[in-house]
């Protein structure tokens, strides 16, 4: 399917690894000029090479810390300067640390809020004028299935990510009709973080093999863990005119594991 994205420009944050990188690859494969972002410059350079292997457009690597207001604004400015505009914003960020409520302090809450919420606020505010000038502006927020169903020992993610959904829904109304805003809610996918967790569990003797450990993360009717590109492909679809009547939606991508009816 031709997603009709060739020549568009996109900024994908936290895309030096994981689901952000998969989203950048999916967009780049469709001919989108993509800015990828991360804090670790070595890992960012490796990600740039990986994205370029499938890209039919240009790829720009821009380092930056999403908790730094100036660096967040600079990401949008760099995209517009490099590609002459901005059509698609995809926000992602590394998850906050796990932990129970009584094990978190004010500093933990503040950092999670800055990372997960204020980064999206600043990116959307800076990007909005450019997205509205586009013929097909979109925002896709990568959050977590925890906004649908609270997960054990993830009080920060369960609580703070809900703000991103409220923001996404508001943007879907306030920026329309020029800009559509949606969110994706991933369950476990085979990212480097999951790979490390599984390998650590194997080393501790909890599983006999990596494959067995990976299966232990499945916990869904499809009986497997997600491929990051499956999420990336969905992000590309939501960014495309092919999904032109989808707006204000929060879409679980979790193999059906979420127990909520809606």
Tab-separated table of C-alpha atoms in Angstrom:
chain	number	residue	atom	x	y	z
A	1	UNK	CA	0.000	0.000	0.000
A	2	UNK	CA	1.306	3.440	-0.946
A	3	UNK	CA	0.750	5.615	2.129
A	4	UNK	CA	1.172	8.795	0.052
A	5	UNK	CA	3.843	10.191	2.357
A	6	UNK	CA	6.685	10.639	-0.128
A	7	UNK	CA	8.502	13.943	0.382
A	8	UNK	CA	6.860	14.726	3.733
A	9	UNK	CA	8.903	15.771	6.762
A	10	UNK	CA	8.663	14.140	10.188
A	11	UNK	CA	10.237	14.542	13.608
A	12	UNK	CA	10.358	11.370	15.709
A	13	UNK	CA	11.629	11.808	19.254
A	14	UNK	CA	13.449	9.182	21.329
A	15	UNK	CA	14.125	7.342	18.087
A	16	UNK	CA	17.682	6.137	18.582
A	17	UNK	CA	16.228	2.830	19.773
A	18	UNK	CA	13.045	0.940	20.452
A	19	UNK	CA	9.615	1.906	19.241
A	20	UNK	CA	10.704	5.405	18.254
A	21	UNK	CA	13.348	3.982	15.934
A	22	UNK	CA	10.844	1.534	14.450
A	23	UNK	CA	8.476	4.426	13.747
A	24	UNK	CA	11.250	6.421	12.105
A	25	UNK	CA	12.160	3.421	9.918
A	26	UNK	CA	8.552	2.899	8.858
A	27	UNK	CA	8.173	6.556	7.880
A	28	UNK	CA	11.562	6.709	6.150
A	29	UNK	CA	10.708	3.620	4.115
A	30	UNK	CA	7.659	5.519	2.796
A	31	UNK	CA	9.835	8.353	1.493
A	32	UNK	CA	9.451	10.668	4.458
A	33	UNK	CA	12.373	12.944	5.336
A	34	UNK	CA	12.929	12.097	9.001
A	35	UNK	CA	14.676	13.710	11.954
A	36	UNK	CA	15.616	11.132	14.591
A	37	UNK	CA	16.542	12.043	18.132
A	38	UNK	CA	18.287	10.678	21.202
A	39	UNK	CA	20.646	11.665	24.006
A	40	UNK	CA	23.433	9.144	23.358
A	41	UNK	CA	25.259	10.382	20.271
A	42	UNK	CA	26.952	7.057	19.528
A	43	UNK	CA	23.679	5.159	19.636
A	44	UNK	CA	22.033	7.923	17.627
A	45	UNK	CA	24.668	7.607	14.918
A	46	UNK	CA	24.109	3.842	14.766
A	47	UNK	CA	20.355	4.383	14.512
A	48	UNK	CA	20.851	6.871	11.677
A	49	UNK	CA	22.742	4.251	9.672
A	50	UNK	CA	20.022	1.686	10.348
A	51	UNK	CA	17.218	4.034	9.297
A	52	UNK	CA	19.151	5.086	6.196
A	53	UNK	CA	19.329	1.450	5.071
A	54	UNK	CA	15.573	1.476	4.414
A	55	UNK	CA	15.052	5.180	3.729
A	56	UNK	CA	14.130	6.608	0.373
A	57	UNK	CA	14.271	10.152	1.754
A	58	UNK	CA	16.740	12.029	3.926
A	59	UNK	CA	17.595	11.212	7.539
A	60	UNK	CA	18.930	13.783	10.004
A	61	UNK	CA	20.178	12.824	13.482
A	62	UNK	CA	19.641	15.501	16.122
A	63	UNK	CA	20.753	14.874	19.696
A	64	UNK	CA	18.730	16.393	22.500
A	65	UNK	CA	17.343	15.815	25.985
A	66	UNK	CA	13.544	15.847	26.024
A	67	UNK	CA	13.484	17.180	29.588
A	68	UNK	CA	15.384	20.309	28.490
A	69	UNK	CA	12.936	22.956	27.161
A	70	UNK	CA	15.514	24.632	24.911
A	71	UNK	CA	16.677	21.373	23.357
A	72	UNK	CA	13.089	20.288	22.758
A	73	UNK	CA	12.310	23.501	20.879
A	74	UNK	CA	15.569	23.118	18.943
A	75	UNK	CA	14.419	19.745	17.602
A	76	UNK	CA	11.455	21.324	15.841
A	77	UNK	CA	13.558	24.226	14.599
A	78	UNK	CA	16.177	21.850	13.176
A	79	UNK	CA	13.497	19.869	11.331
A	80	UNK	CA	11.959	22.946	9.757
A	81	UNK	CA	15.337	24.381	8.840
A	82	UNK	CA	16.524	21.136	7.254
A	83	UNK	CA	13.379	20.171	5.366
A	84	UNK	CA	11.568	23.485	4.935
A	85	UNK	CA	8.577	22.480	7.045
A	86	UNK	CA	7.076	19.843	9.300
A	87	UNK	CA	4.211	17.510	8.407
A	88	UNK	CA	4.315	14.849	11.101
A	89	UNK	CA	5.275	14.830	14.771
A	90	UNK	CA	5.762	11.484	16.528
A	91	UNK	CA	6.476	11.734	20.245
A	92	UNK	CA	8.098	8.985	22.235
A	93	UNK	CA	10.148	8.865	25.418
A	94	UNK	CA	11.833	6.242	27.537
A	95	UNK	CA	9.649	4.947	30.324
A	96	UNK	CA	10.072	6.104	33.929
A	97	UNK	CA	11.514	3.614	36.422
A	98	UNK	CA	9.253	0.948	37.852
A	99	UNK	CA	8.216	1.062	41.474
A	100	UNK	CA	5.318	1.093	43.914
A	101	UNK	CA	3.688	4.295	45.124
A	102	UNK	CA	5.422	4.355	48.524
A	103	UNK	CA	8.801	3.831	46.848
A	104	UNK	CA	8.615	7.033	44.761
A	105	UNK	CA	9.445	10.536	45.908
A	106	UNK	CA	8.747	14.037	44.610
A	107	UNK	CA	11.840	14.015	42.418
A	108	UNK	CA	10.684	10.798	40.720
A	109	UNK	CA	7.263	12.322	40.004
A	110	UNK	CA	8.706	15.582	38.712
A	111	UNK	CA	11.158	13.852	36.378
A	112	UNK	CA	8.445	11.550	35.011
A	113	UNK	CA	6.178	14.532	34.382
A	114	UNK	CA	8.887	16.494	32.593
A	115	UNK	CA	9.909	13.490	30.482
A	116	UNK	CA	6.510	12.137	29.539
A	117	UNK	CA	4.201	15.151	29.582
A	118	UNK	CA	6.025	18.462	29.317
A	119	UNK	CA	8.185	17.183	26.461
A	120	UNK	CA	5.004	16.500	24.472
A	121	UNK	CA	3.513	19.852	25.489
A	122	UNK	CA	6.568	21.757	24.284
A	123	UNK	CA	6.949	19.751	21.097
A	124	UNK	CA	3.290	20.154	20.169
A	125	UNK	CA	3.288	23.873	20.954
A	126	UNK	CA	6.370	24.484	18.827
A	127	UNK	CA	5.288	22.181	16.018
A	128	UNK	CA	1.626	23.228	15.788
A	129	UNK	CA	2.058	26.287	13.516
A	130	UNK	CA	4.130	24.245	11.059
A	131	UNK	CA	1.747	21.292	11.148
A	132	UNK	CA	-1.182	23.610	10.479
A	133	UNK	CA	0.585	24.974	7.420
A	134	UNK	CA	0.933	21.445	6.073
A	135	UNK	CA	-1.714	19.890	3.861
A	136	UNK	CA	-1.691	16.780	6.048
A	137	UNK	CA	-0.355	17.582	9.513
A	138	UNK	CA	-0.442	14.797	12.092
A	139	UNK	CA	0.627	14.089	15.658
A	140	UNK	CA	1.059	10.549	16.948
A	141	UNK	CA	1.918	10.092	20.627
A	142	UNK	CA	3.516	6.787	21.612
A	143	UNK	CA	2.436	6.147	25.212
A	144	UNK	CA	1.620	2.801	26.871
A	145	UNK	CA	-1.221	0.359	27.403
A	146	UNK	CA	-0.979	1.423	31.059
A	147	UNK	CA	-3.348	4.311	30.259
A	148	UNK	CA	-6.051	1.693	29.629
A	149	UNK	CA	-5.209	-0.727	32.425
A	150	UNK	CA	-2.919	0.033	35.348
A	151	UNK	CA	0.113	-2.257	35.480
A	152	UNK	CA	1.665	-3.566	38.688
A	153	UNK	CA	4.651	-1.623	40.072
A	154	UNK	CA	4.378	1.085	37.392
A	155	UNK	CA	2.729	3.863	39.354
A	156	UNK	CA	4.562	6.630	37.483
A	157	UNK	CA	3.649	5.331	34.040
A	158	UNK	CA	0.081	4.487	35.099
A	159	UNK	CA	-0.488	7.983	36.434
A	160	UNK	CA	1.545	10.422	34.401
A	161	UNK	CA	0.919	9.025	30.916
A	162	UNK	CA	-2.807	9.695	31.348
A	163	UNK	CA	-1.997	13.394	30.881
A	164	UNK	CA	-0.656	12.701	27.389
A	165	UNK	CA	-3.961	11.100	26.415
A	166	UNK	CA	-5.888	14.100	27.695
A	167	UNK	CA	-3.579	16.384	25.737
A	168	UNK	CA	-3.857	14.254	22.578
A	169	UNK	CA	-7.656	14.335	22.739
A	170	UNK	CA	-7.628	18.108	23.256
A	171	UNK	CA	-5.230	18.666	20.354
A	172	UNK	CA	-7.428	16.510	18.119
A	173	UNK	CA	-10.162	19.107	18.626
A	174	UNK	CA	-8.225	22.370	18.876
A	175	UNK	CA	-5.852	21.788	15.945
A	176	UNK	CA	-8.442	20.261	13.615
A	177	UNK	CA	-9.238	20.246	10.792
A	178	UNK	CA	-5.693	21.017	9.640
A	179	UNK	CA	-4.029	18.577	12.066
A	180	UNK	CA	-5.077	15.128	13.271
A	181	UNK	CA	-3.836	13.851	16.635
A	182	UNK	CA	-3.834	10.226	17.779
A	183	UNK	CA	-2.017	7.999	20.245
A	184	UNK	CA	-0.783	4.420	20.202
A	185	UNK	CA	-0.669	2.327	23.374
A	186	UNK	CA	1.956	-0.392	23.022
A	187	UNK	CA	2.220	-3.542	25.040
A	188	UNK	CA	5.524	-5.452	25.189
A	189	UNK	CA	7.530	-5.425	21.962
A	190	UNK	CA	10.925	-7.009	21.329
A	191	UNK	CA	12.959	-3.868	21.844
A	192	UNK	CA	16.518	-3.778	23.190
A	193	UNK	CA	15.119	-3.026	26.666
A	194	UNK	CA	12.965	-6.154	26.643
A	195	UNK	CA	15.864	-8.156	25.237
A	196	UNK	CA	18.072	-7.018	28.135
A	197	UNK	CA	15.377	-7.859	30.695
A	198	UNK	CA	14.868	-11.321	29.210
A	199	UNK	CA	18.596	-12.033	29.067
A	200	UNK	CA	18.972	-10.929	32.702
A	201	UNK	CA	16.145	-13.276	33.693
A	202	UNK	CA	17.846	-16.139	31.835
A	203	UNK	CA	21.103	-15.356	33.654
A	204	UNK	CA	19.224	-15.510	36.966
A	205	UNK	CA	17.876	-18.924	36.047
A	206	UNK	CA	14.254	-17.854	35.714
A	207	UNK	CA	14.129	-19.189	32.145
A	208	UNK	CA	16.077	-21.890	30.343
A	209	UNK	CA	16.426	-19.894	27.117
A	210	UNK	CA	15.895	-16.479	25.578
A	211	UNK	CA	12.966	-17.829	23.546
A	212	UNK	CA	11.262	-19.135	26.684
A	213	UNK	CA	11.824	-15.823	28.441
A	214	UNK	CA	10.439	-13.884	25.506
A	215	UNK	CA	7.335	-16.067	25.548
A	216	UNK	CA	6.945	-15.184	29.201
A	217	UNK	CA	6.374	-11.569	28.175
A	218	UNK	CA	3.589	-12.444	25.738
A	219	UNK	CA	0.511	-12.711	27.953
A	220	UNK	CA	-1.964	-11.987	25.161
A	221	UNK	CA	-4.360	-13.948	22.939
A	222	UNK	CA	-1.846	-13.932	20.070
A	223	UNK	CA	0.630	-15.761	22.342
A	224	UNK	CA	3.654	-13.792	21.198
A	225	UNK	CA	5.472	-10.541	21.849
A	226	UNK	CA	5.200	-7.676	19.367
A	227	UNK	CA	7.672	-6.843	16.611
A	228	UNK	CA	8.626	-3.139	16.939
A	229	UNK	CA	8.004	-2.669	13.217
A	230	UNK	CA	4.382	-3.681	13.719
A	231	UNK	CA	3.974	-0.606	15.879
A	232	UNK	CA	6.114	1.489	13.540
A	233	UNK	CA	3.931	0.537	10.589
A	234	UNK	CA	0.842	1.596	12.542
A	235	UNK	CA	2.400	4.960	13.338
A	236	UNK	CA	3.157	5.466	9.633
A	237	UNK	CA	-0.421	4.554	8.741
A	238	UNK	CA	-1.829	7.004	11.310
A	239	UNK	CA	0.434	9.688	9.844
A	240	UNK	CA	-0.827	9.064	6.333
A	241	UNK	CA	-3.849	10.263	4.336
A	242	UNK	CA	-4.986	6.623	4.284
A	243	UNK	CA	-6.112	7.125	7.907
A	244	UNK	CA	-7.602	10.530	7.153
A	245	UNK	CA	-10.797	10.051	9.192
A	246	UNK	CA	-9.036	8.758	12.323
A	247	UNK	CA	-8.664	11.573	14.858
A	248	UNK	CA	-8.574	11.686	18.653
A	249	UNK	CA	-8.081	7.922	18.963
A	250	UNK	CA	-5.937	6.012	21.462
A	251	UNK	CA	-5.154	2.680	19.814
A	252	UNK	CA	-3.869	-0.276	21.855
A	253	UNK	CA	-1.186	-2.304	20.072
A	254	UNK	CA	-0.787	-5.138	22.523
A	255	UNK	CA	-1.952	-8.353	20.915
A	256	UNK	CA	-5.278	-8.036	22.730
A	257	UNK	CA	-3.868	-8.228	26.256
A	258	UNK	CA	-5.749	-5.214	27.643
A	259	UNK	CA	-8.844	-6.262	29.546
A	260	UNK	CA	-10.784	-3.043	29.018
A	261	UNK	CA	-13.730	-3.142	26.601
A	262	UNK	CA	-12.893	0.348	25.242
